[in-house]
Amino acid sequence: MKGKQYFIIDFDSTFTKVEALDILAEISLKDDQNKNEGIQKIKDATDKAMAGDLSFRESLTERIKVLKAHRDHLTELIEKLSKQVSKSFHRNGEFISKYKDNIYIVSNGFKDFIVPIVEKYGIHAENVYANEFKYGSSGQIIGFDDDNLLSKNDGKPNQIRKLNLEGEVFVLGDGYTDYEIKKAGLAHKFYAFTENVRRESVLAEADHEAPSLDDFLFSQNLERAHSYPKNRIKVLLLEGIHTHGFEKLKSEEYKVETKPSALTEEELCEAIKGVSILGIRSKTQVTAKVLENANRLLSIGAFCIGTNQIDLEKCLEKGVAVFNAPFSNTRSVVELAIAEIIMLMRNLPDRIMKMHNGIWDKSASGSSEIRGKMLGIVGYGNIGSQLSIIAESLGMQVQFYDIEEKLALGNAKSANSLNDLLATSDIVSLHVDGRASNKWLLDESQFEQMKDGVVLLNLSRGHVVNIDALKKFIDNGKVHGASVDVFPYEPLTNEEPFESPLKGSRNTILTPHVGGSTAEAQVNIADFVPGKIIDYINTGSTSNSVNFPNLTLPILKEAHRFIHIHENHPGILAEINNILADHGINIVGEYLKTNEKIGYVITDIDKNYQDDVIKDLKMINGTIRFRVLY
Ligand code: NAI
């Protein structure tokens, strides 16, 4: 049992995100000609005092003089400040109300606006030590109570001394005057609070940094809103991931670092240490060796579609959940496919080339509308099915072939076989996935079955089409036109030359794997992947994970969530439940899913339990990882 603990908390830039007098200046000087100059003077005086460069009293006198404020302005000020309470104070209302008798707000600000704000969180008005305004006869603010200790230099230590606190005293604040309490020997620990501002001169004197109230509460093992402070979750984003992704993760309060390019295996082995979330695109290789060095890694976000660059098996063994963006660029691929179908049906690639060579060849030969033509889609997944809808809306007929049973959208029809589809389609568009068995899905014999004058599109994977066979059938005229965006071998960098037998072929569009490369897709990816990761960190939800069993979990309310990841042996669920029963724990909800390698068990329980249950759960043979969430 801990002895008595007291919490001395600063108000401006700590309890609230802002300096109240700066906000008051914006209100009181709203219509003043020299408004900006006045606001700047007040900010400068505040900063100088906070950094210890100007005596507090001089700074206060200066600020009140410039303010020209009135009692009536305070209503608007209080309204504004209530919306500016620091996020981590706001969410930790439970801690504040539980410890209200031991919390003191000690501020060089003014009770006139502090009390109404902190009282809403349960803090006693008599526990607020701050200055008081002096008002003139018509309500204008003309000064401050000179006798108040907090209006004088060394006000905070002198005030705390008078309180005569017996127990452990913690001070949380962003300014030098907060440190002065510790300096005077009146506090055990001074935590420099940096959620809103970071003053190096104050940090230099602090015992610890508190990037949030959660972090302080975590360090003292006190009741808190989050089981683990988000500012301690380190994120590393590589390969110049779109800034949208950075912002989304940053707004979760994670500590995010970005790098513009990929790292080598060796560099990544070093950089990954201490990282909880890694964000990559297609160039970073997350090998078994990298994962061995990943001592805190919870999740990897592949800000792209493919995940071949990640050792998914090893990720499972280490309990690292991997997410990607499987349909963030679906629409982009579909739009390009539509454009290419029209281009090829009009023989445009050849016509464009001729124009560039100075040849005017006006004729309708080899040009058709797409209206009424039969589009055969091979692979009716995300892209194939979306293409189906848009092609139909342009007046095409659609049939598709998929190895899995698929719902036919709109008027599309499911073909009986690939051969049937090939034999009856005017245009064939490939949208299968990259599984190895899809190698040369279209080879000579498939081309032979196609209609004469067929148009072929491959925006799926390079190995799906035998390029030599395609070349042969373009050359002999069976294939009227082709679009190829993906190749069996693709240059690794933009500097490497592109080689293919298809270069220079008739009515053929060759593109450098840009089907999904649009500004919109980049934003979608940068939004989708962090969304999945944040969900996983906050709730344990694994929906759309590439390697974890997919579980979509309800939001946690009034309960704690135990997340147990283990090797998939029989009997582990029973073991978890026995341990919970032995500790007399009331289970509110339980969710389980397994794949061939791991089991994922989520148990929501009543908040009141003894911590030793956690130790027992971690001891279960085969446990890969255990997390508590709330
Ligand atoms: P998806 O996984 O949603 O759909 C693939 C579909 O193909 C599934 O329904 C599957 O059952 C089916 N399939 C697999 N093998 C088949 C076969 N032999 N015959 C018939 N159906 C088969 O994938 P999504 O998102 O639609 O992507 C499709 C392809 O497009 C993938 O290969 C992907 O890598 C590629 N892609 C290319 C891009 C580019 O920039 N060109 C961008 C995005 C995706």
Coordinates of N, CA and C and ligand atoms in Angstrom, one line a residue, residues 305 326 329 333 378-384 401-404 406 431-435 438 441 459-461 485-486 513-516, ligand 1:
I305 N -0.2 -3.0 -51.9 CA -1.1 -4.1 -52.0 C -0.3 -5.4 -51.6
P326 N -5.6 -3.6 -49.4 CA -6.0 -4.5 -50.6 C -6.9 -3.8 -51.6
N329 N -6.5 1.0 -54.1 CA -6.3 1.5 -55.5 C -7.1 0.8 -56.6
V333 N -7.1 1.2 -60.9 CA -6.9 0.2 -61.9 C -8.0 0.1 -62.8
V378 N -11.5 -12.1 -66.2 CA -10.9 -13.3 -65.5 C -10.4 -12.9 -64.1
G379 N -11.1 -13.4 -63.1 CA -10.8 -13.0 -61.7 C -11.7 -11.9 -61.3
Y380 N -12.8 -12.3 -60.5 CA -13.9 -11.4 -60.2 C -13.7 -11.0 -58.7
G381 N -12.5 -10.5 -58.4 CA -12.3 -10.0 -57.0 C -12.6 -8.5 -56.9
N382 N -11.8 -7.8 -56.1 CA -12.0 -6.4 -55.9 C -12.1 -5.6 -57.2
I383 N -11.0 -5.8 -58.0 CA -10.9 -5.1 -59.3 C -11.9 -5.6 -60.3
G384 N -11.9 -6.9 -60.5 CA -12.7 -7.5 -61.5 C -14.2 -7.1 -61.4
Y401 N -15.1 -15.0 -65.2 CA -14.8 -16.4 -64.7 C -13.9 -16.2 -63.4
D402 N -14.3 -16.9 -62.4 CA -13.5 -16.9 -61.2 C -13.4 -18.4 -60.6
I403 N -12.3 -18.7 -60.0 CA -12.3 -20.1 -59.5 C -13.1 -20.3 -58.2
E404 N -13.5 -19.1 -57.6 CA -14.4 -19.2 -56.5 C -15.8 -18.8 -56.9
K406 N -18.8 -16.6 -57.0 CA -18.9 -15.1 -56.8 C -20.3 -14.6 -57.2
H431 N -7.7 -10.1 -64.1 CA -7.6 -9.5 -62.8 C -7.5 -10.6 -61.7
V432 N -6.7 -11.6 -62.0 CA -6.5 -12.7 -61.0 C -5.4 -12.3 -60.1
D433 N -5.3 -13.0 -58.9 CA -4.2 -12.7 -58.0 C -2.9 -13.4 -58.5
G434 N -1.9 -13.1 -57.7 CA -0.5 -13.6 -58.2 C -0.1 -14.9 -57.7
R435 N -1.0 -15.8 -57.3 CA -0.6 -17.1 -56.8 C 0.2 -17.9 -57.9
N438 N -1.0 -19.5 -61.1 CA -1.5 -18.6 -62.2 C -0.5 -18.3 -63.3
L441 N -1.4 -18.6 -67.2 CA -2.8 -18.8 -67.3 C -3.2 -18.7 -68.7
L459 N -3.5 -6.2 -66.3 CA -3.1 -5.3 -65.3 C -3.0 -6.0 -63.9
S460 N -2.8 -7.4 -64.0 CA -2.8 -8.1 -62.8 C -1.4 -8.5 -62.4
R461 N -0.8 -9.5 -62.9 CA 0.6 -9.9 -62.5 C 1.3 -10.4 -63.8
D485 N 0.5 -3.9 -68.2 CA 1.0 -3.0 -67.2 C 2.0 -3.7 -66.3
V486 N 2.0 -5.0 -66.4 CA 2.8 -5.8 -65.4 C 3.6 -6.9 -66.2
H513 N 3.7 -0.6 -64.7 CA 3.1 -1.0 -63.5 C 2.5 0.2 -62.7
V514 N 1.7 1.0 -63.4 CA 1.1 2.2 -62.8 C -0.4 2.1 -62.7
G515 N -1.0 0.9 -62.9 CA -2.4 0.7 -62.8 C -3.0 1.3 -61.5
G516 N -2.3 1.1 -60.4 CA -2.9 1.6 -59.2 C -2.2 2.9 -58.7
Ligands
NAI1 P1 -8.6 -10.1 -55.4 O1 -7.8 -11.0 -54.6 O2 -9.7 -9.3 -54.8 O3 -9.2 -10.8 -56.7 C1 -8.5 -11.9 -57.3 C2 -9.6 -12.8 -57.8 O4 -9.0 -13.7 -58.8 C3 -10.2 -13.7 -56.7 O5 -11.6 -13.6 -56.8 C4 -9.7 -15.1 -57.1 O6 -10.6 -16.1 -56.7 C5 -9.6 -15.0 -58.5 N1 -8.7 -16.0 -59.2 C6 -7.4 -16.4 -58.7 N2 -6.9 -17.2 -59.6 C7 -7.8 -17.4 -60.6 C8 -7.9 -18.2 -61.8 N3 -6.8 -18.9 -62.1 N4 -9.0 -18.1 -62.5 C9 -10.0 -17.3 -62.2 N5 -10.0 -16.6 -61.1 C10 -8.9 -16.6 -60.3 O7 -7.5 -9.1 -56.0 P2 -7.7 -7.6 -56.6 O8 -7.5 -6.6 -55.6 O9 -8.9 -7.6 -57.5 O10 -6.4 -7.6 -57.6 C11 -6.3 -8.3 -58.8 C12 -4.9 -8.3 -59.3 O11 -4.6 -7.0 -59.7 C13 -3.9 -8.8 -58.4 O12 -3.0 -9.7 -59.1 C14 -3.1 -7.6 -58.0 O13 -1.8 -7.9 -57.7 C15 -3.2 -6.7 -59.2 N6 -3.1 -5.3 -59.0 C16 -2.4 -4.6 -60.0 C17 -2.2 -3.2 -59.8 C18 -1.4 -2.5 -60.8 O14 -0.9 -1.4 -60.5 N7 -1.4 -2.9 -62.1 C19 -2.7 -2.5 -58.7 C20 -3.5 -3.3 -57.8 C21 -3.7 -4.7 -58.0

